Amino acid sequence: MFTNNSDSQKRIYNLVAAIASGTFAEEKDFLTKMIIEIVDSQDFQIYGGRLWEFNPQKEVYTLAYQYGNVKKVPDDYELSVHDQTVLMELAQTRTQLRRETDLILKESGILIYSVTGVGDIVRTKYGKFFEYVIGFNAPEILQTFYETLAIISTISSARLKDLRLLKKQEKMNRELSKASEIQRNLFPEHSVEFSDFDIYGLCISDSEVGGDYFDYFRNLEDEEDSLSIVVADAASKGISAALQSLYVAGAVKMSHNFSPKISALLHNLNNLIYETFPMERFVTLFYCELTESSNRLFMYGNAGHTEPLHYHASTDSFDLLTSTGGVLGIIPNQKFSVENTTIGKGDIMVMMTDGVTEAQNEKGEIYGEEPIKELVRKYQTLPAKEIALNIIEKVQIYSANSSYTDDKTLIVIKRKAD
């Protein structure tokens, strides 16, 4: 039988640790594998093992698995925690050595047993209990077996936590993947043409899901054909930002259908976000409308968003489309004004989120607007797609070694010169 020396402790530790390092689909698979390996091991004179699972509703431990050279106990056999005081004591002692008192178990040849608690402690109104109890039988069980049981319990409980964390991570990854797929489906095709406008947009998420969003809406029911474009940025990160982004996407689509005026649309969005996200209300948004009027009127509302750049080809100059109202969701019933400009032939409009202008290099220096202006000037004769891709490439290179990252969304609108 076991002796109280470092060699026996080392053997049991190595055995349990080797089992724990395996891959298991379910936590019970690990526990049953451990019972099999310990019972079958030539190093230990153990001839039987059982796994019991706690059922707090019925106040019993139910037999989940049994193995070894013992008469089998009926499947799903139950031990009441009120009849077996040892089960109540395990939460304090973790291990126990006892003579069997249950008649069915005694008839199965189990006279002396050792038990150890495994897993988390479950608190109930009648006491505290381990999630699982593992029992072993041997011809003789000495007091020194406490140390062996402690090793089994400690390593097994730690491995159960690891398995559960892994399952949570896998579930989270599946949910993130699904959320990412949903979010990708919300984005429109990169390119769109309207009248004599060439338009290209793209979004690069910092993680699998992000808080940036953009879309195009064709307005076919108006007397004058027009195209609306929206770009938004949720200030939070990760899942929170993605949830806000998904919500804003749905809310914009609804508001666009029922609120043809930009000021009313922004007002409604502001109140919806204020009421829906009490803890994380920070959403910036830019909404504009392109028209086919002779001067190509461009109407817009800017809710605290990164200021778009308007390049005037005729004067080689830039204007900033500044805010016409506050950030969405900060306070209820905000008022938003609508501004307008005209887009001349060869003009270029660059709409973006702050992940572009505030991209940082390894020294923490931000990219800023000036390099973007220079790139617009440099590539002004190219299609909107080429302008956008050149800008985003330079920003990505600039921020490649930075510890700070953010989603980057960029939309380039170019009115053809011909």
Tab-separated table of C-alpha atoms in Angstrom:
chain	number	residue	atom	x	y	z
A	1	MET	CA	0.000	0.000	0.000
A	2	PHE	CA	1.028	3.666	-0.008
A	3	THR	CA	3.872	4.808	2.155
A	4	ASN	CA	4.499	8.269	3.500
A	5	ASN	CA	7.499	9.242	1.404
A	6	SER	CA	8.355	11.620	-1.375
A	7	ASP	CA	8.623	8.855	-3.995
A	8	SER	CA	4.979	7.812	-3.656
A	9	GLN	CA	3.845	11.436	-3.664
A	10	LYS	CA	5.913	12.117	-6.741
A	11	ARG	CA	4.472	9.091	-8.565
A	12	ILE	CA	0.872	10.073	-7.882
A	13	TYR	CA	1.595	13.698	-8.751
A	14	ASN	CA	3.221	12.747	-12.065
A	15	LEU	CA	0.392	10.367	-12.910
A	16	VAL	CA	-2.403	12.833	-12.178
A	17	ALA	CA	-0.513	15.686	-13.847
A	18	ALA	CA	0.016	13.570	-16.985
A	19	ILE	CA	-3.695	12.746	-17.125
A	20	ALA	CA	-4.630	16.380	-16.521
A	21	SER	CA	-2.490	17.504	-19.461
A	22	GLY	CA	-4.686	15.574	-21.905
A	23	THR	CA	-7.497	16.947	-24.053
A	24	PHE	CA	-11.067	16.278	-22.960
A	25	ALA	CA	-14.394	17.209	-24.505
A	26	GLU	CA	-16.194	17.128	-21.157
A	27	GLU	CA	-14.978	17.533	-17.601
A	28	LYS	CA	-16.386	14.147	-16.591
A	29	ASP	CA	-14.219	12.556	-19.283
A	30	PHE	CA	-11.178	13.844	-17.426
A	31	LEU	CA	-12.386	12.609	-14.036
A	32	THR	CA	-13.286	9.142	-15.292
A	33	LYS	CA	-9.959	8.885	-17.118
A	34	MET	CA	-8.165	9.710	-13.891
A	35	ILE	CA	-10.070	7.010	-11.973
A	36	ILE	CA	-9.220	4.404	-14.629
A	37	GLU	CA	-5.521	5.303	-14.678
A	38	ILE	CA	-5.167	5.292	-10.884
A	39	VAL	CA	-7.032	1.997	-10.453
A	40	ASP	CA	-5.046	0.352	-13.266
A	41	SER	CA	-1.688	1.665	-12.086
A	42	GLN	CA	0.690	-0.971	-10.685
A	43	ASP	CA	2.099	1.608	-8.288
A	44	PHE	CA	-1.050	1.760	-6.181
A	45	GLN	CA	-2.985	-1.105	-4.624
A	46	ILE	CA	-6.380	0.299	-5.456
A	47	TYR	CA	-8.999	-2.046	-6.854
A	48	GLY	CA	-11.993	0.232	-7.339
A	49	GLY	CA	-13.030	3.812	-7.884
A	50	ARG	CA	-16.286	5.756	-8.204
A	51	LEU	CA	-17.297	9.237	-9.255
A	52	TRP	CA	-20.226	10.911	-7.496
A	53	GLU	CA	-21.890	14.113	-8.702
A	54	PHE	CA	-23.706	16.490	-6.375
A	55	ASN	CA	-27.382	17.244	-7.031
A	56	PRO	CA	-28.311	20.258	-4.851
A	57	GLN	CA	-32.014	20.085	-5.732
A	58	LYS	CA	-32.373	16.520	-4.457
A	59	GLU	CA	-29.716	16.902	-1.735
A	60	VAL	CA	-27.927	13.770	-2.919
A	61	TYR	CA	-24.749	12.598	-4.614
A	62	THR	CA	-25.533	10.506	-7.699
A	63	LEU	CA	-23.227	7.777	-8.964
A	64	ALA	CA	-21.816	9.024	-12.275
A	65	TYR	CA	-19.153	6.399	-12.949
A	66	GLN	CA	-17.623	3.273	-11.409
A	67	TYR	CA	-14.604	1.200	-12.359
A	68	GLY	CA	-12.519	-1.653	-11.015
A	69	ASN	CA	-12.658	-5.105	-9.507
A	70	VAL	CA	-15.713	-4.542	-7.328
A	71	LYS	CA	-19.348	-5.588	-7.541
A	72	LYS	CA	-21.112	-2.881	-9.455
A	73	VAL	CA	-23.449	-0.524	-7.648
A	74	PRO	CA	-26.785	0.138	-9.437
A	75	ASP	CA	-26.518	2.907	-12.020
A	76	ASP	CA	-27.552	6.356	-10.787
A	77	TYR	CA	-27.429	5.140	-7.206
A	78	GLU	CA	-27.888	8.047	-4.799
A	79	LEU	CA	-26.393	8.900	-1.426
A	80	SER	CA	-28.279	11.402	0.710
A	81	VAL	CA	-26.064	14.081	2.199
A	82	HIS	CA	-28.144	13.806	5.366
A	83	ASP	CA	-27.412	10.082	5.765
A	84	GLN	CA	-23.725	10.343	4.925
A	85	THR	CA	-22.198	12.927	7.245
A	86	VAL	CA	-18.816	12.442	5.564
A	87	LEU	CA	-20.186	14.281	2.524
A	88	MET	CA	-20.947	17.319	4.672
A	89	GLU	CA	-17.477	17.287	6.208
A	90	LEU	CA	-15.549	17.234	2.937
A	91	ALA	CA	-15.945	20.990	2.380
A	92	GLN	CA	-13.818	21.549	5.505
A	93	THR	CA	-11.384	18.616	5.286
A	94	ARG	CA	-11.301	17.918	1.487
A	95	THR	CA	-10.458	14.248	2.180
A	96	GLN	CA	-11.830	11.545	4.462
A	97	LEU	CA	-11.038	7.921	5.336
A	98	ARG	CA	-14.045	5.908	6.502
A	99	ARG	CA	-15.638	2.527	6.995
A	100	GLU	CA	-18.641	2.072	4.745
A	101	THR	CA	-22.069	2.309	6.384
A	102	ASP	CA	-24.344	2.215	3.313
A	103	LEU	CA	-25.839	-1.292	3.010
A	104	ILE	CA	-25.864	-1.394	-0.798
A	105	LEU	CA	-22.245	-0.334	-0.982
A	106	LYS	CA	-21.239	-2.832	1.711
A	107	GLU	CA	-22.971	-5.610	-0.234
A	108	SER	CA	-20.834	-4.564	-3.221
A	109	GLY	CA	-17.727	-5.378	-1.211
A	110	ILE	CA	-16.899	-1.804	-0.236
A	111	LEU	CA	-15.936	-1.895	3.430
A	112	ILE	CA	-13.195	0.710	3.716
A	113	TYR	CA	-12.996	3.706	1.437
A	114	SER	CA	-11.311	7.033	0.942
A	115	VAL	CA	-13.018	10.037	-0.605
A	116	THR	CA	-11.859	13.404	-1.821
A	117	GLY	CA	-13.771	16.430	-3.027
A	118	VAL	CA	-13.112	17.823	-6.502
A	119	GLY	CA	-14.233	20.992	-8.249
A	120	ASP	CA	-15.909	24.076	-6.855
A	121	ILE	CA	-17.749	24.335	-3.559
A	122	VAL	CA	-21.544	24.538	-3.908
A	123	ARG	CA	-23.238	26.497	-1.119
A	124	THR	CA	-26.716	25.416	-0.090
A	125	LYS	CA	-29.026	26.204	2.817
A	126	TYR	CA	-28.006	22.949	4.478
A	127	GLY	CA	-24.262	23.152	4.000
A	128	LYS	CA	-21.369	23.368	1.560
A	129	PHE	CA	-20.489	20.536	-0.815
A	130	PHE	CA	-17.969	19.738	-3.521
A	131	GLU	CA	-19.363	19.405	-7.046
A	132	TYR	CA	-17.801	15.952	-7.331
A	133	VAL	CA	-16.597	13.322	-4.896
A	134	ILE	CA	-14.159	10.597	-5.928
A	135	GLY	CA	-14.010	7.446	-3.837
A	136	PHE	CA	-11.307	4.740	-3.927
A	137	ASN	CA	-11.229	1.226	-2.420
A	138	ALA	CA	-8.178	-0.727	-1.353
A	139	PRO	CA	-7.436	-3.758	0.865
A	140	GLU	CA	-6.026	-1.372	3.418
A	141	ILE	CA	-6.109	2.393	3.551
A	142	LEU	CA	-3.690	4.143	5.841
A	143	GLN	CA	-3.876	7.616	7.279
A	144	THR	CA	-0.964	8.601	5.055
A	145	PHE	CA	-3.255	8.299	2.039
A	146	TYR	CA	-4.525	11.767	2.973
A	147	GLU	CA	-1.512	13.259	1.214
A	148	THR	CA	-2.192	11.276	-1.953
A	149	LEU	CA	-5.850	12.312	-1.939
A	150	ALA	CA	-4.866	15.940	-1.449
A	151	ILE	CA	-2.681	15.778	-4.561
A	152	ILE	CA	-5.489	14.169	-6.572
A	153	SER	CA	-8.028	16.731	-5.383
A	154	THR	CA	-5.809	19.780	-5.919
A	155	ILE	CA	-4.647	18.900	-9.437
A	156	SER	CA	-8.104	17.683	-10.505
A	157	SER	CA	-9.840	20.828	-9.253
A	158	ALA	CA	-7.297	23.020	-11.018
A	159	ARG	CA	-7.740	21.081	-14.255
A	160	LEU	CA	-11.534	21.393	-14.024
A	161	LYS	CA	-11.162	25.169	-13.790
A	162	ASP	CA	-8.884	25.138	-16.821
A	163	LEU	CA	-11.391	23.050	-18.803
A	164	ARG	CA	-14.212	25.423	-17.883
A	165	LEU	CA	-12.204	28.492	-18.816
A	166	LEU	CA	-11.341	26.824	-22.123
A	167	LYS	CA	-15.022	26.086	-22.795
A	168	LYS	CA	-15.963	29.682	-21.969
A	169	GLN	CA	-13.239	30.941	-24.283
A	170	GLU	CA	-14.359	28.621	-27.071
A	171	LYS	CA	-17.964	29.746	-26.614
A	172	MET	CA	-16.885	33.381	-26.613
A	173	ASN	CA	-14.834	32.814	-29.759
A	174	ARG	CA	-17.849	31.230	-31.475
A	175	GLU	CA	-20.027	34.156	-30.424
A	176	LEU	CA	-17.390	36.640	-31.560
A	177	SER	CA	-17.124	34.865	-34.894
A	178	LYS	CA	-20.894	34.999	-35.319
A	179	ALA	CA	-21.009	38.654	-34.286
A	180	SER	CA	-18.192	39.381	-36.711
A	181	GLU	CA	-20.103	37.666	-39.517
A	182	ILE	CA	-23.250	39.658	-38.707
A	183	GLN	CA	-21.251	42.870	-38.604
A	184	ARG	CA	-19.535	42.143	-41.912
A	185	ASN	CA	-22.918	41.520	-43.498
A	186	LEU	CA	-24.046	44.976	-42.384
A	187	PHE	CA	-21.319	46.709	-44.339
A	188	PRO	CA	-22.229	47.572	-47.908
A	189	GLU	CA	-20.228	46.786	-51.004
A	190	HIS	CA	-17.072	48.881	-50.989
A	191	SER	CA	-17.795	50.686	-54.240
A	192	VAL	CA	-20.881	52.554	-55.314
A	193	GLU	CA	-21.546	54.980	-58.141
A	194	PHE	CA	-24.135	57.713	-58.051
A	195	SER	CA	-24.591	60.255	-60.809
A	196	ASP	CA	-21.055	61.442	-61.581
A	197	PHE	CA	-19.740	60.475	-58.139
A	198	ASP	CA	-17.234	57.669	-57.623
A	199	ILE	CA	-17.422	56.343	-54.049
A	200	TYR	CA	-15.346	53.789	-52.157
A	201	GLY	CA	-15.486	52.827	-48.468
A	202	LEU	CA	-13.751	50.291	-46.255
A	203	CYS	CA	-13.503	49.379	-42.587
A	204	ILE	CA	-10.557	47.680	-40.866
A	205	SER	CA	-11.511	46.415	-37.404
A	206	ASP	CA	-8.978	46.432	-34.598
A	207	SER	CA	-10.357	43.080	-33.387
A	208	GLU	CA	-12.797	40.458	-34.597
A	209	VAL	CA	-15.642	42.850	-33.882
A	210	GLY	CA	-15.462	46.619	-33.755
A	211	GLY	CA	-17.362	49.808	-33.134
A	212	ASP	CA	-17.091	51.446	-36.564
A	213	TYR	CA	-19.955	51.364	-39.047
A	214	PHE	CA	-20.727	52.837	-42.446
A	215	ASP	CA	-23.438	52.392	-45.061
A	216	TYR	CA	-25.011	53.830	-48.212
A	217	PHE	CA	-28.743	54.465	-48.748
A	218	ARG	CA	-30.263	55.173	-52.140
A	219	ASN	CA	-33.294	57.476	-51.897
A	220	LEU	CA	-35.484	56.516	-54.831
A	221	GLU	CA	-38.797	57.805	-53.514
A	222	ASP	CA	-37.812	61.478	-53.410
A	223	GLU	CA	-38.612	63.767	-56.304
A	224	GLU	CA	-34.888	64.115	-56.835
A	225	ASP	CA	-32.717	60.998	-56.729
A	226	SER	CA	-30.179	61.141	-53.916
A	227	LEU	CA	-27.712	58.969	-52.001
A	228	SER	CA	-27.221	59.060	-48.233
A	229	ILE	CA	-23.980	57.986	-46.575
A	230	VAL	CA	-23.434	57.396	-42.862
A	231	VAL	CA	-20.282	56.699	-40.878
A	232	ALA	CA	-20.339	56.142	-37.111
A	233	ASP	CA	-17.939	55.299	-34.315
A	234	ALA	CA	-18.905	53.821	-30.933
A	235	ALA	CA	-16.414	55.026	-28.349
A	236	SER	CA	-16.296	51.815	-26.299
A	237	LYS	CA	-14.203	48.789	-27.261
A	238	GLY	CA	-14.738	45.144	-28.176
A	239	ILE	CA	-18.141	43.525	-27.666
A	240	SER	CA	-19.686	46.680	-26.151
A	241	ALA	CA	-18.691	48.730	-29.174
A	242	ALA	CA	-19.892	46.015	-31.547
A	243	LEU	CA	-23.302	45.905	-29.846
A	244	GLN	CA	-23.606	49.676	-30.121
A	245	SER	CA	-22.506	49.533	-33.733
A	246	LEU	CA	-25.093	46.860	-34.575
A	247	TYR	CA	-27.786	48.846	-32.794
A	248	VAL	CA	-26.866	52.084	-34.556
A	249	ALA	CA	-26.902	50.280	-37.910
A	250	GLY	CA	-30.452	49.071	-37.320
A	251	ALA	CA	-31.589	52.393	-35.897
A	252	VAL	CA	-30.178	54.341	-38.855
A	253	LYS	CA	-31.994	52.090	-41.320
A	254	MET	CA	-35.280	52.586	-39.448
A	255	SER	CA	-34.818	56.317	-38.971
A	256	HIS	CA	-33.841	56.761	-42.614
A	257	ASN	CA	-37.183	55.297	-43.671
A	258	PHE	CA	-39.290	57.405	-41.295
A	259	SER	CA	-37.273	60.621	-40.905
A	260	PRO	CA	-36.362	62.056	-44.307
A	261	LYS	CA	-34.894	65.204	-42.724
A	262	ILE	CA	-31.307	64.855	-41.472
A	263	SER	CA	-31.940	66.948	-38.351
A	264	ALA	CA	-34.917	64.780	-37.337
A	265	LEU	CA	-32.969	61.585	-38.040
A	266	LEU	CA	-30.090	62.675	-35.781
A	267	HIS	CA	-32.518	63.819	-33.077
A	268	ASN	CA	-34.249	60.435	-33.067
A	269	LEU	CA	-30.959	58.511	-33.086
A	270	ASN	CA	-29.678	60.562	-30.166
A	271	ASN	CA	-32.691	59.742	-28.005
A	272	LEU	CA	-32.658	56.060	-28.951
A	273	ILE	CA	-28.988	55.717	-27.984
A	274	TYR	CA	-29.525	57.702	-24.780
A	275	GLU	CA	-32.338	55.395	-23.694
A	276	THR	CA	-30.704	52.133	-24.826
A	277	PHE	CA	-27.113	52.491	-23.579
A	278	PRO	CA	-27.191	54.113	-20.120
A	279	MET	CA	-23.565	53.251	-19.324
A	280	GLU	CA	-21.870	53.622	-22.716
A	281	ARG	CA	-23.638	56.319	-24.691
A	282	PHE	CA	-20.753	57.785	-26.623
A	283	VAL	CA	-21.410	57.465	-30.376
A	284	THR	CA	-20.168	59.913	-33.001
A	285	LEU	CA	-21.857	59.961	-36.406
A	286	PHE	CA	-21.666	61.793	-39.707
A	287	TYR	CA	-24.648	61.652	-42.062
A	288	CYS	CA	-24.708	63.229	-45.509
A	289	GLU	CA	-26.832	63.306	-48.624
A	290	LEU	CA	-25.585	63.625	-52.192
A	291	THR	CA	-27.990	65.057	-54.757
A	292	GLU	CA	-28.169	65.284	-58.537
A	293	SER	CA	-28.856	69.005	-58.473
A	294	SER	CA	-26.924	71.017	-61.018
A	295	ASN	CA	-24.431	72.225	-58.405
A	296	ARG	CA	-24.292	68.774	-56.750
A	297	LEU	CA	-25.578	69.943	-53.383
A	298	PHE	CA	-24.085	68.056	-50.422
A	299	MET	CA	-26.122	68.273	-47.190
A	300	TYR	CA	-24.810	66.918	-43.917
A	301	GLY	CA	-25.164	66.657	-40.156
A	302	ASN	CA	-22.134	65.998	-37.953
A	303	ALA	CA	-22.808	64.608	-34.463
A	304	GLY	CA	-19.402	65.170	-32.898
A	305	HIS	CA	-17.689	63.019	-35.506
A	306	THR	CA	-14.180	63.312	-36.962
A	307	GLU	CA	-14.395	66.215	-39.402
A	308	PRO	CA	-14.464	65.100	-43.053
A	309	LEU	CA	-12.064	66.772	-45.473
A	310	HIS	CA	-13.429	68.490	-48.566
A	311	TYR	CA	-10.786	69.003	-51.242
A	312	HIS	CA	-11.631	71.701	-53.782
A	313	ALA	CA	-9.889	70.821	-57.028
A	314	SER	CA	-10.385	74.290	-58.539
A	315	THR	CA	-8.493	76.053	-55.716
A	316	ASP	CA	-6.322	73.195	-54.419
A	317	SER	CA	-7.666	73.895	-50.937
A	318	PHE	CA	-9.422	72.029	-48.112
A	319	ASP	CA	-12.453	72.701	-45.918
A	320	LEU	CA	-13.405	70.813	-42.759
A	321	LEU	CA	-17.035	69.778	-42.273
A	322	THR	CA	-17.307	70.674	-38.597
A	323	SER	CA	-19.850	69.483	-36.020
A	324	THR	CA	-23.457	70.557	-36.322
A	325	GLY	CA	-24.436	69.046	-32.978
A	326	GLY	CA	-23.148	67.068	-30.023
A	327	VAL	CA	-22.095	63.448	-29.669
A	328	LEU	CA	-25.079	61.088	-29.832
A	329	GLY	CA	-26.521	59.752	-26.587
A	330	ILE	CA	-24.853	62.093	-24.097
A	331	ILE	CA	-28.005	64.063	-23.255
A	332	PRO	CA	-31.604	63.641	-24.445
A	333	ASN	CA	-33.412	65.871	-26.930
A	334	GLN	CA	-30.339	67.402	-28.524
A	335	LYS	CA	-30.858	69.715	-31.462
A	336	PHE	CA	-28.894	69.218	-34.672
A	337	SER	CA	-28.523	71.660	-37.519
A	338	VAL	CA	-27.897	70.779	-41.148
A	339	GLU	CA	-25.182	72.386	-43.232
A	340	ASN	CA	-24.531	72.157	-46.948
A	341	THR	CA	-21.820	72.646	-49.489
A	342	THR	CA	-21.437	71.951	-53.185
A	343	ILE	CA	-19.079	69.456	-54.743
A	344	GLY	CA	-17.373	70.766	-57.859
A	345	LYS	CA	-15.908	68.698	-60.641
A	346	GLY	CA	-12.780	66.877	-59.477
A	347	ASP	CA	-13.572	67.592	-55.811
A	348	ILE	CA	-12.861	64.874	-53.250
A	349	MET	CA	-14.579	64.284	-49.910
A	350	VAL	CA	-12.810	62.100	-47.308
A	351	MET	CA	-14.953	60.792	-44.442
A	352	MET	CA	-13.300	58.750	-41.708
A	353	THR	CA	-13.294	57.686	-38.069
A	354	ASP	CA	-10.714	58.846	-35.542
A	355	GLY	CA	-8.858	55.547	-35.904
A	356	VAL	CA	-7.437	57.062	-39.116
A	357	THR	CA	-6.496	60.573	-37.993
A	358	GLU	CA	-5.450	59.482	-34.482
A	359	ALA	CA	-3.405	56.451	-35.508
A	360	GLN	CA	-0.154	56.456	-33.550
A	361	ASN	CA	3.390	55.362	-34.263
A	362	GLU	CA	5.669	53.632	-31.749
A	363	LYS	CA	6.491	57.028	-30.180
A	364	GLY	CA	2.830	57.832	-29.565
A	365	GLU	CA	2.745	60.531	-32.248
A	366	ILE	CA	-0.613	60.780	-34.040
A	367	TYR	CA	-0.946	60.652	-37.807
A	368	GLY	CA	-3.167	63.724	-38.088
A	369	GLU	CA	-4.940	65.400	-41.000
A	370	GLU	CA	-2.014	66.942	-42.853
A	371	PRO	CA	-0.590	63.665	-44.263
A	372	ILE	CA	-4.078	62.774	-45.494
A	373	LYS	CA	-4.369	66.119	-47.272
A	374	GLU	CA	-1.036	65.555	-48.970
A	375	LEU	CA	-2.101	62.081	-50.091
A	376	VAL	CA	-5.368	63.445	-51.503
A	377	ARG	CA	-3.414	66.022	-53.482
A	378	LYS	CA	-0.927	63.394	-54.650
A	379	TYR	CA	-3.533	60.872	-55.803
A	380	GLN	CA	-6.361	63.217	-56.832
A	381	THR	CA	-6.378	61.975	-60.429
A	382	LEU	CA	-6.941	58.356	-59.365
A	383	PRO	CA	-10.332	56.675	-58.798
A	384	ALA	CA	-11.870	56.839	-55.303
A	385	LYS	CA	-10.829	53.250	-54.577
A	386	GLU	CA	-7.146	53.934	-55.280
A	387	ILE	CA	-7.202	57.106	-53.195
A	388	ALA	CA	-8.788	55.272	-50.250
A	389	LEU	CA	-6.444	52.288	-50.448
A	390	ASN	CA	-3.365	54.500	-50.639
A	391	ILE	CA	-4.445	56.483	-47.594
A	392	ILE	CA	-5.281	53.427	-45.495
A	393	GLU	CA	-2.035	51.709	-46.500
A	394	LYS	CA	0.038	54.683	-45.332
A	395	VAL	CA	-1.885	54.847	-42.047
A	396	GLN	CA	-1.406	51.118	-41.449
A	397	ILE	CA	2.329	51.372	-42.084
A	398	TYR	CA	2.574	54.395	-39.777
A	399	SER	CA	0.818	52.614	-36.884
A	400	ALA	CA	2.247	49.115	-37.415
A	401	ASN	CA	4.501	49.206	-34.335
A	402	SER	CA	2.153	51.089	-32.034
A	403	SER	CA	0.716	49.576	-28.856
A	404	TYR	CA	-2.442	51.646	-29.403
A	405	THR	CA	-4.852	50.400	-32.027
A	406	ASP	CA	-8.350	51.307	-33.111
A	407	ASP	CA	-10.863	50.533	-35.859
A	408	LYS	CA	-10.225	52.458	-39.072
A	409	THR	CA	-13.016	53.418	-41.452
A	410	LEU	CA	-12.507	55.529	-44.560
A	411	ILE	CA	-14.906	56.660	-47.291
A	412	VAL	CA	-13.729	58.600	-50.327
A	413	ILE	CA	-16.227	60.446	-52.529
A	414	LYS	CA	-14.915	61.855	-55.782
A	415	ARG	CA	-16.840	63.826	-58.343
A	416	LYS	CA	-15.533	62.973	-61.770
A	417	ALA	CA	-13.747	65.805	-63.536
A	418	ASP	CA	-15.106	65.033	-67.001
